[in-house]
mmCIF file of C-alpha atoms and ligand atoms in Angstrom:
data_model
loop_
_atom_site.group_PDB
_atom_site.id
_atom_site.type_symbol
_atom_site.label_atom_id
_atom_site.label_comp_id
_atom_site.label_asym_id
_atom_site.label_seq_id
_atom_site.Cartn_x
_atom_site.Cartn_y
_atom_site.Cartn_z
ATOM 1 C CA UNK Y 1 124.139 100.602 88.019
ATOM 2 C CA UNK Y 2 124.154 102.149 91.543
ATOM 3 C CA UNK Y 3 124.774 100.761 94.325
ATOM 4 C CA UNK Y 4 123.979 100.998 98.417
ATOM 5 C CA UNK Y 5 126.575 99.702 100.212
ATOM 6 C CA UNK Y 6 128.724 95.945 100.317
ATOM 7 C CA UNK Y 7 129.606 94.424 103.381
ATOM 8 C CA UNK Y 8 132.980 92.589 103.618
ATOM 9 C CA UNK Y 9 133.768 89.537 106.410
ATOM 10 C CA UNK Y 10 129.767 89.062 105.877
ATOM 11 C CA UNK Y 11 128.412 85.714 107.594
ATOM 12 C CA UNK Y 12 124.722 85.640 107.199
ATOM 13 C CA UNK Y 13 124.447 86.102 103.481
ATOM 14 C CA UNK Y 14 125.310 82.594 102.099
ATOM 15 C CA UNK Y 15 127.907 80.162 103.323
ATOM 16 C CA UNK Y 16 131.251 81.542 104.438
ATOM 17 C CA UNK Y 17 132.291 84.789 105.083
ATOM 18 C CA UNK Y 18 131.593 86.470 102.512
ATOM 19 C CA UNK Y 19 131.434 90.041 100.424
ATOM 20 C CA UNK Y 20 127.782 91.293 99.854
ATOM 21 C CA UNK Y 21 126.837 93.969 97.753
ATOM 22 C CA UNK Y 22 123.593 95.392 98.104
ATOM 23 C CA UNK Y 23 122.807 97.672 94.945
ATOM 24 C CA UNK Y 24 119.916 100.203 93.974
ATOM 25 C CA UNK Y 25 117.079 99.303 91.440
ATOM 26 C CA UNK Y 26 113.918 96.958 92.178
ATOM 27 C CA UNK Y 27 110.524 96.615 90.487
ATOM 28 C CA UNK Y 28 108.633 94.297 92.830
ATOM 29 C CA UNK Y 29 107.331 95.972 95.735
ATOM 30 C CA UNK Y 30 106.941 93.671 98.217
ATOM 31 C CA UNK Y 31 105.024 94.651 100.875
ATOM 32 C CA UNK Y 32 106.965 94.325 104.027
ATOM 33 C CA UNK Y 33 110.322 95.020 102.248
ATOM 34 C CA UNK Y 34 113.222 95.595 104.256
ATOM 35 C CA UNK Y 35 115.129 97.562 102.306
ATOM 36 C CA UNK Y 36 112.674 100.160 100.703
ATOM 37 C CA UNK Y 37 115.441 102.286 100.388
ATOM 38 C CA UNK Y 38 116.717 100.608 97.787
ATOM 39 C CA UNK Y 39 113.897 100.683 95.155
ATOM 40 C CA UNK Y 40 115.184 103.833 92.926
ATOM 41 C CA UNK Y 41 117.729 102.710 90.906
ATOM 42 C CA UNK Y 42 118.736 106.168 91.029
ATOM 43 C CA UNK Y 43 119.454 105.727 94.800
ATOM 44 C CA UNK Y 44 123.180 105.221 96.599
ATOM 45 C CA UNK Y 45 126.107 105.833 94.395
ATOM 46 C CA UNK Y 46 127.562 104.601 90.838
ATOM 47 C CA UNK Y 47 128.661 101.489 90.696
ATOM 48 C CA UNK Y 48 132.239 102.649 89.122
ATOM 49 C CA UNK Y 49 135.479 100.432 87.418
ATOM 50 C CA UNK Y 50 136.765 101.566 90.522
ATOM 51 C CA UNK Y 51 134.214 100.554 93.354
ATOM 52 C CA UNK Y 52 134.053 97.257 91.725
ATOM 53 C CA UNK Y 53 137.681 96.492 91.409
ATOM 54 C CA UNK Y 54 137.666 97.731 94.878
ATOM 55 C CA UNK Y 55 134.988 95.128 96.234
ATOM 56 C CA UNK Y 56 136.524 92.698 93.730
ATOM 57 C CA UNK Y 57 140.050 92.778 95.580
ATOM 58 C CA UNK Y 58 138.221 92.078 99.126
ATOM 59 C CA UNK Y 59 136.778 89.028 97.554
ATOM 60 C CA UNK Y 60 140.440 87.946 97.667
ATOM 61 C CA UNK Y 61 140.587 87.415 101.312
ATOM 62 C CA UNK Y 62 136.707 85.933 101.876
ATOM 63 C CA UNK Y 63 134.669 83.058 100.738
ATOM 64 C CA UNK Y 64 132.370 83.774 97.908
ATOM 65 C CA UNK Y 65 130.538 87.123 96.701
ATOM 66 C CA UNK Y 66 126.692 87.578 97.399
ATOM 67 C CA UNK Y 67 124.433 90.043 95.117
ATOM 68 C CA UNK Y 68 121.789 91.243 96.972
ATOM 69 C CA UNK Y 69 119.732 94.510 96.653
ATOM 70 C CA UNK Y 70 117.622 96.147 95.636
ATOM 71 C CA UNK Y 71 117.569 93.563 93.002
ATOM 72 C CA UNK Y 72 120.535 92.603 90.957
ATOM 73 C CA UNK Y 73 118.210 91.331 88.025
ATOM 74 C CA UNK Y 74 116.445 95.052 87.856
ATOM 75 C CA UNK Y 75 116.523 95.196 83.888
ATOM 76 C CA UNK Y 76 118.973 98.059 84.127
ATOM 77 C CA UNK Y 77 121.475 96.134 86.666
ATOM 78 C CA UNK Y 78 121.586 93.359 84.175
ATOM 79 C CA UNK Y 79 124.872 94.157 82.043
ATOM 80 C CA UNK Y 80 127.083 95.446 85.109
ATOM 81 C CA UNK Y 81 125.933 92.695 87.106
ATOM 82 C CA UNK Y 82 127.312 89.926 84.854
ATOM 83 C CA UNK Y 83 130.260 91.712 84.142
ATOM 84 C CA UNK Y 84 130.937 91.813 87.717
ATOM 85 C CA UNK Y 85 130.399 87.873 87.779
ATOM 86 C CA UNK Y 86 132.245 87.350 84.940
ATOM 87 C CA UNK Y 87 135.121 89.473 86.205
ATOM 88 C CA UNK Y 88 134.513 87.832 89.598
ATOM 89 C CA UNK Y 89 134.756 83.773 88.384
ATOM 90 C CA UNK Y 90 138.050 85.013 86.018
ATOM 91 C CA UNK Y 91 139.825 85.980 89.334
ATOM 92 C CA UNK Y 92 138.494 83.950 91.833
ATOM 93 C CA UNK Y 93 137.413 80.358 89.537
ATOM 94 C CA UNK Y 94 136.989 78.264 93.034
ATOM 95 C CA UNK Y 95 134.908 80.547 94.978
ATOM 96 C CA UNK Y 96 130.910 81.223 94.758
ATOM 97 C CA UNK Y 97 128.755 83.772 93.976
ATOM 98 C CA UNK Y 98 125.021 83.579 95.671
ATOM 99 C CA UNK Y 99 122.265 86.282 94.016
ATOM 100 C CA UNK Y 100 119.024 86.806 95.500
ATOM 101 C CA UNK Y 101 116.062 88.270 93.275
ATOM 102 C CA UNK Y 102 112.762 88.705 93.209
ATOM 103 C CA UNK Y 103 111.849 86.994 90.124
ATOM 104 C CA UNK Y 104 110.857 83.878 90.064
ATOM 105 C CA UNK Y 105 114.034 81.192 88.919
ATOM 106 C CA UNK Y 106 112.258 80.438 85.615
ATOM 107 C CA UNK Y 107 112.063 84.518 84.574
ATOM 108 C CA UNK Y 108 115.733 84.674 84.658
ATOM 109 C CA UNK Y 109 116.882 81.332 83.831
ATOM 110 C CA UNK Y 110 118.334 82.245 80.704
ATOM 111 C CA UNK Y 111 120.770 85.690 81.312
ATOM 112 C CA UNK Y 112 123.603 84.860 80.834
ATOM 113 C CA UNK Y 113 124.266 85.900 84.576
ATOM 114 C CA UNK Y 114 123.565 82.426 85.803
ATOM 115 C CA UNK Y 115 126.115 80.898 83.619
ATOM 116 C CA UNK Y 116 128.368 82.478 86.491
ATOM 117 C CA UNK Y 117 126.189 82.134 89.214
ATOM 118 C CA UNK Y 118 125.960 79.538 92.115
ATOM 119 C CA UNK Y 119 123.129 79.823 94.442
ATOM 120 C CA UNK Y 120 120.032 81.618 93.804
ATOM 121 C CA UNK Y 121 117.054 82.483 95.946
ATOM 122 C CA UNK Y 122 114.333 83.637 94.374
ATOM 123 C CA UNK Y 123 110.846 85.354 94.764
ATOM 124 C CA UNK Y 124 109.202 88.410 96.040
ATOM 125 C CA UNK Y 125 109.395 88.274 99.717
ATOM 126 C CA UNK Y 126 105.974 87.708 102.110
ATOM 127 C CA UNK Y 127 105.279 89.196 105.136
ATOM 128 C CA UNK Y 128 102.831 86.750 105.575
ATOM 129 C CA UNK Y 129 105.148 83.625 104.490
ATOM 130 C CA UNK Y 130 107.500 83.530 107.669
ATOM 131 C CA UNK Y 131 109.681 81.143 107.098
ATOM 132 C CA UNK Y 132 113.015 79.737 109.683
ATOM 133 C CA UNK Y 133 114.500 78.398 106.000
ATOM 134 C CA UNK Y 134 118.490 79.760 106.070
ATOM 135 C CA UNK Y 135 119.040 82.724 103.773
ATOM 136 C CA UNK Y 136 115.720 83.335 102.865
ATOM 137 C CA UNK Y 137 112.936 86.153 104.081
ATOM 138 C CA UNK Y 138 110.184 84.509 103.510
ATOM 139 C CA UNK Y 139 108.989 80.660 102.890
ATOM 140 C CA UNK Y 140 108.100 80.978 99.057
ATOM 141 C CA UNK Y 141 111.331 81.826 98.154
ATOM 142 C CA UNK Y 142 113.737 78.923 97.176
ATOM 143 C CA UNK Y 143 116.926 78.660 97.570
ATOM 144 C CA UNK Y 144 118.249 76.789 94.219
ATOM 145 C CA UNK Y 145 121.564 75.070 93.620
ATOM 146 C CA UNK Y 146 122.907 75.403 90.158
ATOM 147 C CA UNK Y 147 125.833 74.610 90.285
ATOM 148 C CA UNK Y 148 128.674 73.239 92.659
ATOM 149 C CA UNK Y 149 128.086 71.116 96.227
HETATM 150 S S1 LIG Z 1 112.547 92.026 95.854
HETATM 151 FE FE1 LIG Z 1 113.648 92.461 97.753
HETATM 152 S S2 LIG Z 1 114.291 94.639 97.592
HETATM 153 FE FE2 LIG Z 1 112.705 94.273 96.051
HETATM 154 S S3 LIG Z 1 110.792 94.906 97.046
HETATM 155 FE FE3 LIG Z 1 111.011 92.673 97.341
HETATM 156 S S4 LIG Z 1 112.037 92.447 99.324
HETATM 157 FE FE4 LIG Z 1 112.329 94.591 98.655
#
């Protein structure tokens, strides 16, 4: 997996302040993306035992962790992605992780990602869905609680 960049002390990616990590790979095309950039998977930089026990010792100091992209589910993000939540929920067992994704909930309700995950909004984003809904870019998507408050 590759990735494009993670914010730390983030506070409009979920509740908190968070660490978001925006990584390379998507399939959906939305038109009207914001982050175009991110569509090759081959885009940004590996996604190394180092950078993620690097962005995995920030998480220390912050809220929750927030997967963002790109998309996280891309079939080839899949395997680093939940090892990065499982590694996340072994160190950190009281604090969150939100993912966002363009599938739909039901596509990706059974990885074994969302065993570790929180919050998830989901869907392809729509220009022509505005929405003023928190944390989401358009007013398909849903933001779904799976576990927690
Ligand atoms: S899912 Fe997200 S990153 Fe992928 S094309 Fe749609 S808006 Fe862009």
């Amino acid at each position: 997996m590759n990735y494009d960049r993670y914010y730390t002390c983030d506070l409009v990616n979920g509740e908190g302040v968070r660490v978001t990590l925006f990584v390379t790979g998507c399939q959906h095309a939305c038109e009207g993306c914001y982050n175009p950039a991110t569509w090759d998977r081959k885009a940004g930089r590996p996604f190394t035992d180092a950078a993620r026990e690097e962005l995995l010792a920030h998480c220390a100091h912050h809220d929750g962790l927030s997967l963002s992209g790109g998309d996280p589910l891309h079939p080839a993000n899949r395997a680093d992605i939940l090892e990065l939540c499982r590694l996340f929920k072994a160190r950190y067992p009281g604090k969150n992780i939100w993912l966002w994704t363009g599938y739909q909930y039901e596509e990706v309700a059974e990885l074994d990602i969302m065993r570790f995950v929180d919050v998830v909004i989901d869907g392809k984003y729509r220009r022509d869905l505005p929405t003023v809904q928190p944390w989401r870019g358009s007013d398909n998507q849903r933001l779904i609680r799976l576990r927690g408050e």
